[in-house]
PDB file of C-alpha atoms in Angstrom:
ATOM      1  CA  ALA A 171      18.191   3.266 -15.375  1.00 46.00           C
ATOM      2  CA  LEU A 172      16.088   1.518 -12.331  1.00 47.00           C
ATOM      3  CA  ASN A 173      14.894  -1.330 -14.743  1.00 50.00           C
ATOM      4  CA  MET A 174      17.283  -3.064 -13.525  1.00 57.00           C
ATOM      5  CA  ASN A 175      16.093  -3.505 -10.345  1.00 85.00           C
ATOM      6  CA  ILE A 176      12.569  -4.312 -11.125  1.00 91.00           C
ATOM      7  CA  THR A 177      11.526  -8.073 -10.775  1.00 92.00           C
ATOM      8  CA  TYR A 178       9.841 -10.622 -12.963  1.00 90.00           C
ATOM      9  CA  GLU A 179       7.010 -10.384 -11.097  1.00 93.00           C
ATOM     10  CA  GLU A 180       6.663  -6.400 -10.473  1.00 95.00           C
ATOM     11  CA  GLN A 181       6.680  -6.078 -14.051  1.00 93.00           C
ATOM     12  CA  THR A 182       4.113  -8.568 -14.410  1.00 92.00           C
ATOM     13  CA  LEU A 183       2.294  -6.968 -12.112  1.00 95.00           C
ATOM     14  CA  MET A 184       2.835  -3.841 -13.718  1.00 96.00           C
ATOM     15  CA  SER A 185       1.819  -4.661 -16.894  1.00 94.00           C
ATOM     16  CA  ILE A 186      -1.726  -5.977 -15.911  1.00 93.00           C
ATOM     17  CA  TYR A 187      -2.316  -2.685 -14.051  1.00 95.00           C
ATOM     18  CA  ASN A 188      -1.144  -0.599 -16.558  1.00 94.00           C
ATOM     19  CA  THR A 189      -4.277   0.467 -18.337  1.00 89.00           C
ATOM     20  CA  ASN A 190      -3.799   4.135 -19.275  1.00 88.00           C
ATOM     21  CA  GLY A 191       0.279   3.961 -19.823  1.00 91.00           C
ATOM     22  CA  THR A 192       1.234   6.142 -17.565  1.00 95.00           C
ATOM     23  CA  ARG A 193       3.538   6.120 -14.514  1.00 96.00           C
ATOM     24  CA  ALA A 194       1.566   8.255 -12.215  1.00 97.00           C
ATOM     25  CA  GLY A 195      -2.133   6.459 -13.682  1.00 96.00           C
ATOM     26  CA  LEU A 196      -0.506   2.801 -13.007  1.00 97.00           C
ATOM     27  CA  ILE A 197       0.763   3.752  -9.368  1.00 97.00           C
ATOM     28  CA  VAL A 198      -3.309   5.119  -8.675  1.00 97.00           C
ATOM     29  CA  GLU A 199      -3.972   1.653 -10.308  1.00 97.00           C
ATOM     30  CA  LEU A 200      -2.152  -0.374  -8.022  1.00 98.00           C
ATOM     31  CA  ARG A 201      -2.846   1.865  -4.813  1.00 97.00           C
ATOM     32  CA  GLU A 202      -6.829   0.886  -5.705  1.00 97.00           C
ATOM     33  CA  MET A 203      -6.281  -2.598  -6.215  1.00 97.00           C
ATOM     34  CA  GLN A 204      -4.006  -3.113  -3.107  1.00 97.00           C
ATOM     35  CA  GLY A 205      -7.225  -1.437  -1.206  1.00 96.00           C
ATOM     36  CA  TYR A 206      -9.046  -4.543  -2.173  1.00 96.00           C
ATOM     37  CA  LEU A 207      -6.471  -7.256  -0.780  1.00 97.00           C
ATOM     38  CA  SER A 208      -6.998  -9.711   1.854  1.00 96.00           C
ATOM     39  CA  GLU A 209      -4.897 -10.157   4.585  1.00 95.00           C
ATOM     40  CA  GLU A 210      -4.294 -13.701   3.095  1.00 97.00           C
ATOM     41  CA  GLU A 211      -2.960 -11.650   0.298  1.00 97.00           C
ATOM     42  CA  ALA A 212      -0.022 -10.304   2.224  1.00 97.00           C
ATOM     43  CA  ASP A 213       2.571 -11.493  -0.746  1.00 96.00           C
ATOM     44  CA  LEU A 214       0.802  -9.474  -3.166  1.00 97.00           C
ATOM     45  CA  ALA A 215       0.600  -6.422  -1.219  1.00 97.00           C
ATOM     46  CA  GLU A 216       4.066  -6.288  -0.554  1.00 97.00           C
ATOM     47  CA  LEU A 217       4.914  -6.937  -4.193  1.00 97.00           C
ATOM     48  CA  THR A 218       2.737  -3.545  -5.165  1.00 97.00           C
ATOM     49  CA  ASP A 219       3.977  -1.818  -1.912  1.00 97.00           C
ATOM     50  CA  SER A 220       7.901  -2.518  -3.661  1.00 96.00           C
ATOM     51  CA  ALA A 221       6.643  -2.159  -7.420  1.00 96.00           C
ATOM     52  CA  MET A 222       4.818   1.557  -6.256  1.00 97.00           C
ATOM     53  CA  GLN A 223       8.194   2.269  -4.402  1.00 96.00           C
ATOM     54  CA  LYS A 224       9.879   1.795  -7.533  1.00 95.00           C
ATOM     55  CA  LEU A 225       7.626   3.737  -9.900  1.00 96.00           C
ATOM     56  CA  SER A 226       7.544   6.743  -7.539  1.00 95.00           C
ATOM     57  CA  ALA A 227      11.570   6.496  -7.520  1.00 94.00           C
ATOM     58  CA  MET A 228      11.884   6.374 -11.647  1.00 94.00           C
ATOM     59  CA  THR A 229      10.861   9.166 -14.081  1.00 94.00           C
ATOM     60  CA  ASP A 230       8.424   9.247 -16.881  1.00 94.00           C
ATOM     61  CA  ALA A 231      11.381   8.235 -19.555  1.00 93.00           C
ATOM     62  CA  GLU A 232      12.713   5.383 -17.844  1.00 92.00           C
ATOM     63  CA  PHE A 233       9.349   4.132 -17.294  1.00 94.00           C
ATOM     64  CA  GLU A 234       8.145   4.596 -20.539  1.00 91.00           C
ATOM     65  CA  ALA A 235      11.392   2.337 -21.564  1.00 90.00           C
ATOM     66  CA  LEU A 236      10.102  -0.246 -19.425  1.00 89.00           C
ATOM     67  CA  ASP A 237       8.631  -3.236 -21.797  1.00 84.00           C
ATOM     68  CA  LEU A 238       5.129  -3.628 -19.753  1.00 88.00           C
ATOM     69  CA  THR A 239       3.306  -5.830 -22.787  1.00 77.00           C
ATOM     70  CA  PRO A 240       1.736  -8.747 -20.665  1.00 66.00           C
ATOM     71  CA  GLU A 241       2.866 -11.636 -21.517  1.00 62.00           C
ATOM     72  CA  PHE A 242       0.048 -13.824 -20.189  1.00 59.00           C
ATOM     73  CA  ILE A 243      -2.954 -13.490 -18.361  1.00 55.00           C
ATOM     74  CA  PRO A 244      -2.151 -15.047 -14.903  1.00 55.00           C
ATOM     75  CA  GLU A 245      -4.693 -17.417 -13.087  1.00 57.00           C
ATOM     76  CA  ASP A 246      -4.818 -17.095  -9.888  1.00 57.00           C
ATOM     77  CA  ALA A 247      -1.405 -18.000  -8.592  1.00 55.00           C
ATOM     78  CA  ASP A 248      -2.609 -18.676  -5.148  1.00 57.00           C
ATOM     79  CA  ALA A 249      -5.107 -21.528  -6.113  1.00 52.00           C
ATOM     80  CA  GLU A 250      -3.790 -24.872  -4.575  1.00 50.00           C
TER      81      GLU A 250
END
């Protein structure tokens, strides 16, 4: 299964944007969110790219096997 190469950050990101519970829907949500990112958010854009690539490569069954229950609602991690 592909689950093993999904990072904690990717899994957290997927959990937040997994609003309709489908793999295709999550890819759409991530792509839309990525369109709003500023240049300062390059790290998040990269993370989103990586997450979308992994989602595109997996099957729906593998997606459904992921635990995408958000553990917390993250604050803005970049806020200093």
